[in-house]
C-alpha cells in the first residue's frame, strides 16, 4: 500500500532543493521551455507573500508527485477575500489516482479556514486542456470563461 501525504510549506525556510526541482518539472510541462529557475530570486520574491500564498505538495511514499499553489486575493465581485489556483500539477504516471482531488479538498479546507468566498482557477481553451477543465468541473468548479493576461516587459 502506497502512503500518501500532503505537505504544507508555510515557511520559506522549509522549501528545499527537491521542492524547487519539482517546481522546475511543473514549469517545463506547462511551458515546454527548460528554463532554470532563479532559486534565490524566487525565494526572495516569495518571502513578502507568505501570508497570502499557499504551497502544498503531495507525496507518495517518499517521492513528490504533485503540487498546488494558491494565492489569496481580494475583489468586490467576489464579495471579499478569495483564492486563485495558480498551479496544480501531478506527475503524469500518478494522474487519475485521486491525488489532484486530494489537493483540491485540502485547498477548500484552507479556504474555509481563511474565510474565502471562493476559489478561482483559469481553464485555458482548446483540446489540450479539455481534461483539465473537466477535472475542475468534476471537483465542483463552475466554468465562467477564460482569463486574459498582459505581459509586462522590463
PDB file of C-alpha atoms in Angstrom:
ATOM      1  CA  UNK A   1       0.000   0.000   0.000  1.00  0.00           C
ATOM      2  CA  UNK A   2       1.379   3.375  -1.008  1.00  0.00           C
ATOM      3  CA  UNK A   3       1.472   6.066   1.668  1.00  0.00           C
ATOM      4  CA  UNK A   4       0.112   9.442   0.547  1.00  0.00           C
ATOM      5  CA  UNK A   5       0.659  12.660   2.486  1.00  0.00           C
ATOM      6  CA  UNK A   6       0.131  16.364   1.906  1.00  0.00           C
ATOM      7  CA  UNK A   7       2.926  18.712   2.889  1.00  0.00           C
ATOM      8  CA  UNK A   8       2.147  22.357   3.551  1.00  0.00           C
ATOM      9  CA  UNK A   9       5.038  24.732   3.017  1.00  0.00           C
ATOM     10  CA  UNK A  10       4.240  27.662   5.262  1.00  0.00           C
ATOM     11  CA  UNK A  11       7.714  28.955   5.989  1.00  0.00           C
ATOM     12  CA  UNK A  12      10.308  29.995   3.448  1.00  0.00           C
ATOM     13  CA  UNK A  13      12.950  28.028   5.357  1.00  0.00           C
ATOM     14  CA  UNK A  14      11.114  24.754   4.685  1.00  0.00           C
ATOM     15  CA  UNK A  15      11.430  24.966   0.905  1.00  0.00           C
ATOM     16  CA  UNK A  16      14.178  22.578  -0.082  1.00  0.00           C
ATOM     17  CA  UNK A  17      16.049  21.798  -3.279  1.00  0.00           C
ATOM     18  CA  UNK A  18      13.744  18.833  -4.026  1.00  0.00           C
ATOM     19  CA  UNK A  19      10.719  21.180  -3.960  1.00  0.00           C
ATOM     20  CA  UNK A  20      12.340  23.627  -6.363  1.00  0.00           C
ATOM     21  CA  UNK A  21      13.358  20.781  -8.703  1.00  0.00           C
ATOM     22  CA  UNK A  22       9.761  19.576  -8.692  1.00  0.00           C
ATOM     23  CA  UNK A  23       8.520  23.094  -9.497  1.00  0.00           C
ATOM     24  CA  UNK A  24      11.006  23.170 -12.377  1.00  0.00           C
ATOM     25  CA  UNK A  25       9.439  19.960 -13.720  1.00  0.00           C
ATOM     26  CA  UNK A  26       5.984  21.547 -13.490  1.00  0.00           C
ATOM     27  CA  UNK A  27       7.131  24.609 -15.414  1.00  0.00           C
ATOM     28  CA  UNK A  28       8.692  22.518 -18.159  1.00  0.00           C
ATOM     29  CA  UNK A  29       5.449  20.621 -18.711  1.00  0.00           C
ATOM     30  CA  UNK A  30       3.383  23.814 -18.729  1.00  0.00           C
ATOM     31  CA  UNK A  31       5.635  25.902 -20.965  1.00  0.00           C
ATOM     32  CA  UNK A  32       7.716  23.375 -22.889  1.00  0.00           C
ATOM     33  CA  UNK A  33      10.753  25.500 -22.021  1.00  0.00           C
ATOM     34  CA  UNK A  34      13.566  24.156 -19.904  1.00  0.00           C
ATOM     35  CA  UNK A  35      14.500  27.467 -18.327  1.00  0.00           C
ATOM     36  CA  UNK A  36      16.167  27.187 -14.952  1.00  0.00           C
ATOM     37  CA  UNK A  37      14.522  28.879 -12.009  1.00  0.00           C
ATOM     38  CA  UNK A  38      16.458  31.588 -10.277  1.00  0.00           C
ATOM     39  CA  UNK A  39      16.024  29.884  -6.887  1.00  0.00           C
ATOM     40  CA  UNK A  40      17.452  32.732  -4.815  1.00  0.00           C
ATOM     41  CA  UNK A  41      15.355  35.385  -6.562  1.00  0.00           C
ATOM     42  CA  UNK A  42      12.170  33.320  -6.352  1.00  0.00           C
ATOM     43  CA  UNK A  43      12.627  32.676  -2.634  1.00  0.00           C
ATOM     44  CA  UNK A  44      13.405  36.364  -2.077  1.00  0.00           C
ATOM     45  CA  UNK A  45      10.315  37.440  -4.067  1.00  0.00           C
ATOM     46  CA  UNK A  46       8.117  34.894  -2.280  1.00  0.00           C
ATOM     47  CA  UNK A  47       9.032  35.982   1.254  1.00  0.00           C
ATOM     48  CA  UNK A  48       6.681  39.026   1.484  1.00  0.00           C
ATOM     49  CA  UNK A  49       3.751  36.951   0.153  1.00  0.00           C
ATOM     50  CA  UNK A  50       3.950  34.016   2.539  1.00  0.00           C
ATOM     51  CA  UNK A  51       0.852  35.062   4.479  1.00  0.00           C
ATOM     52  CA  UNK A  52      -1.130  35.147   1.201  1.00  0.00           C
ATOM     53  CA  UNK A  53       0.492  32.231  -0.645  1.00  0.00           C
ATOM     54  CA  UNK A  54      -0.269  28.556  -0.107  1.00  0.00           C
ATOM     55  CA  UNK A  55       2.068  25.886  -1.401  1.00  0.00           C
ATOM     56  CA  UNK A  56       1.044  22.252  -0.964  1.00  0.00           C
ATOM     57  CA  UNK A  57       2.925  19.209  -2.186  1.00  0.00           C
ATOM     58  CA  UNK A  58       1.597  15.685  -2.301  1.00  0.00           C
ATOM     59  CA  UNK A  59       3.966  12.845  -1.605  1.00  0.00           C
ATOM     60  CA  UNK A  60       3.569   9.137  -2.300  1.00  0.00           C
ATOM     61  CA  UNK A  61       5.870   7.013  -0.222  1.00  0.00           C
ATOM     62  CA  UNK A  62       8.929   9.297  -0.285  1.00  0.00           C
ATOM     63  CA  UNK A  63       8.502  10.921  -3.719  1.00  0.00           C
ATOM     64  CA  UNK A  64       6.954  14.292  -4.537  1.00  0.00           C
ATOM     65  CA  UNK A  65       4.239  13.615  -7.103  1.00  0.00           C
ATOM     66  CA  UNK A  66       2.025  16.706  -7.040  1.00  0.00           C
ATOM     67  CA  UNK A  67       1.796  20.394  -6.198  1.00  0.00           C
ATOM     68  CA  UNK A  68      -0.811  23.127  -5.904  1.00  0.00           C
ATOM     69  CA  UNK A  69      -0.169  26.832  -5.395  1.00  0.00           C
ATOM     70  CA  UNK A  70      -2.907  29.200  -4.312  1.00  0.00           C
ATOM     71  CA  UNK A  71      -2.754  32.970  -3.895  1.00  0.00           C
ATOM     72  CA  UNK A  72      -5.103  34.958  -1.709  1.00  0.00           C
ATOM     73  CA  UNK A  73      -6.739  37.903  -3.473  1.00  0.00           C
ATOM     74  CA  UNK A  74      -9.484  40.435  -2.875  1.00  0.00           C
ATOM     75  CA  UNK A  75     -12.209  41.631  -5.223  1.00  0.00           C
ATOM     76  CA  UNK A  76     -15.564  43.316  -4.842  1.00  0.00           C
ATOM     77  CA  UNK A  77     -17.117  40.902  -7.354  1.00  0.00           C
ATOM     78  CA  UNK A  78     -16.020  38.030  -5.102  1.00  0.00           C
ATOM     79  CA  UNK A  79     -17.503  39.786  -2.083  1.00  0.00           C
ATOM     80  CA  UNK A  80     -14.138  39.913  -0.326  1.00  0.00           C
ATOM     81  CA  UNK A  81     -11.187  37.564   0.020  1.00  0.00           C
ATOM     82  CA  UNK A  82     -10.838  34.591  -2.292  1.00  0.00           C
ATOM     83  CA  UNK A  83      -8.202  32.195  -3.579  1.00  0.00           C
ATOM     84  CA  UNK A  84      -6.707  31.764  -7.026  1.00  0.00           C
ATOM     85  CA  UNK A  85      -5.171  28.445  -8.008  1.00  0.00           C
ATOM     86  CA  UNK A  86      -2.073  29.382  -9.967  1.00  0.00           C
ATOM     87  CA  UNK A  87      -0.653  25.903 -10.489  1.00  0.00           C
ATOM     88  CA  UNK A  88      -1.817  22.348  -9.995  1.00  0.00           C
ATOM     89  CA  UNK A  89       0.442  19.619 -11.274  1.00  0.00           C
ATOM     90  CA  UNK A  90       0.517  15.860 -10.833  1.00  0.00           C
ATOM     91  CA  UNK A  91       3.296  13.812 -12.418  1.00  0.00           C
ATOM     92  CA  UNK A  92       1.874  12.032 -15.487  1.00  0.00           C
ATOM     93  CA  UNK A  93       2.195   8.463 -14.161  1.00  0.00           C
ATOM     94  CA  UNK A  94       0.296   9.438 -10.981  1.00  0.00           C
ATOM     95  CA  UNK A  95      -2.665  11.112 -12.691  1.00  0.00           C
ATOM     96  CA  UNK A  96      -6.209   9.724 -12.426  1.00  0.00           C
ATOM     97  CA  UNK A  97      -5.450   8.306  -8.975  1.00  0.00           C
ATOM     98  CA  UNK A  98      -7.355  10.929  -6.967  1.00  0.00           C
ATOM     99  CA  UNK A  99      -4.275  12.937  -5.981  1.00  0.00           C
ATOM    100  CA  UNK A 100      -5.405  16.163  -7.639  1.00  0.00           C
ATOM    101  CA  UNK A 101      -8.738  15.761  -5.886  1.00  0.00           C
ATOM    102  CA  UNK A 102      -6.914  15.444  -2.545  1.00  0.00           C
ATOM    103  CA  UNK A 103      -5.075  18.709  -3.219  1.00  0.00           C
ATOM    104  CA  UNK A 104      -8.356  20.432  -4.159  1.00  0.00           C
ATOM    105  CA  UNK A 105     -10.062  19.154  -0.986  1.00  0.00           C
ATOM    106  CA  UNK A 106      -7.167  20.376   1.151  1.00  0.00           C
ATOM    107  CA  UNK A 107      -7.345  23.747  -0.618  1.00  0.00           C
ATOM    108  CA  UNK A 108     -11.063  24.001   0.148  1.00  0.00           C
ATOM    109  CA  UNK A 109     -10.354  23.308   3.845  1.00  0.00           C
ATOM    110  CA  UNK A 110      -7.783  26.114   3.838  1.00  0.00           C
ATOM    111  CA  UNK A 111     -10.227  28.422   2.016  1.00  0.00           C
ATOM    112  CA  UNK A 112     -12.875  27.813   4.680  1.00  0.00           C
ATOM    113  CA  UNK A 113     -10.340  28.430   7.447  1.00  0.00           C
ATOM    114  CA  UNK A 114      -9.299  31.734   5.808  1.00  0.00           C
ATOM    115  CA  UNK A 115     -12.953  32.745   5.242  1.00  0.00           C
ATOM    116  CA  UNK A 116     -12.521  32.987   1.484  1.00  0.00           C
ATOM    117  CA  UNK A 117     -15.695  33.348  -0.523  1.00  0.00           C
ATOM    118  CA  UNK A 118     -14.492  31.252  -3.468  1.00  0.00           C
ATOM    119  CA  UNK A 119     -11.540  29.715  -5.276  1.00  0.00           C
ATOM    120  CA  UNK A 120     -10.909  30.629  -8.907  1.00  0.00           C
ATOM    121  CA  UNK A 121      -8.809  28.829 -11.482  1.00  0.00           C
ATOM    122  CA  UNK A 122      -8.053  29.547 -15.117  1.00  0.00           C
ATOM    123  CA  UNK A 123      -9.154  26.851 -17.556  1.00  0.00           C
ATOM    124  CA  UNK A 124      -7.463  27.565 -20.875  1.00  0.00           C
ATOM    125  CA  UNK A 125      -9.452  26.859 -24.045  1.00  0.00           C
ATOM    126  CA  UNK A 126      -8.578  24.165 -26.539  1.00  0.00           C
ATOM    127  CA  UNK A 127      -8.480  20.403 -26.730  1.00  0.00           C
ATOM    128  CA  UNK A 128      -5.137  20.181 -24.931  1.00  0.00           C
ATOM    129  CA  UNK A 129      -6.795  21.458 -21.716  1.00  0.00           C
ATOM    130  CA  UNK A 130     -10.181  19.699 -22.072  1.00  0.00           C
ATOM    131  CA  UNK A 131      -9.288  17.075 -19.469  1.00  0.00           C
ATOM    132  CA  UNK A 132      -8.085  19.784 -17.065  1.00  0.00           C
ATOM    133  CA  UNK A 133     -11.353  21.714 -17.389  1.00  0.00           C
ATOM    134  CA  UNK A 134     -13.365  18.512 -16.852  1.00  0.00           C
ATOM    135  CA  UNK A 135     -11.282  17.718 -13.750  1.00  0.00           C
ATOM    136  CA  UNK A 136     -12.181  21.042 -12.136  1.00  0.00           C
ATOM    137  CA  UNK A 137     -15.867  20.725 -13.056  1.00  0.00           C
ATOM    138  CA  UNK A 138     -15.935  17.210 -11.539  1.00  0.00           C
ATOM    139  CA  UNK A 139     -14.499  18.739  -8.367  1.00  0.00           C
ATOM    140  CA  UNK A 140     -17.271  21.319  -8.021  1.00  0.00           C
ATOM    141  CA  UNK A 141     -15.905  24.271 -10.001  1.00  0.00           C
ATOM    142  CA  UNK A 142     -18.197  26.182 -12.359  1.00  0.00           C
ATOM    143  CA  UNK A 143     -16.934  27.283 -15.749  1.00  0.00           C
ATOM    144  CA  UNK A 144     -17.111  31.079 -16.047  1.00  0.00           C
ATOM    145  CA  UNK A 145     -14.796  31.657 -19.008  1.00  0.00           C
ATOM    146  CA  UNK A 146     -11.107  32.030 -19.770  1.00  0.00           C
ATOM    147  CA  UNK A 147      -8.790  34.689 -18.472  1.00  0.00           C
ATOM    148  CA  UNK A 148      -6.613  37.192 -20.374  1.00  0.00           C
ATOM    149  CA  UNK A 149      -3.127  38.380 -19.476  1.00  0.00           C
ATOM    150  CA  UNK A 150      -0.825  41.278 -20.261  1.00  0.00           C
ATOM    151  CA  UNK A 151       2.890  40.619 -20.016  1.00  0.00           C
ATOM    152  CA  UNK A 152       4.893  43.465 -18.515  1.00  0.00           C
ATOM    153  CA  UNK A 153       8.188  43.997 -20.346  1.00  0.00           C
ATOM    154  CA  UNK A 154      11.013  45.169 -18.103  1.00  0.00           C
TER     155      UNK A 154
END
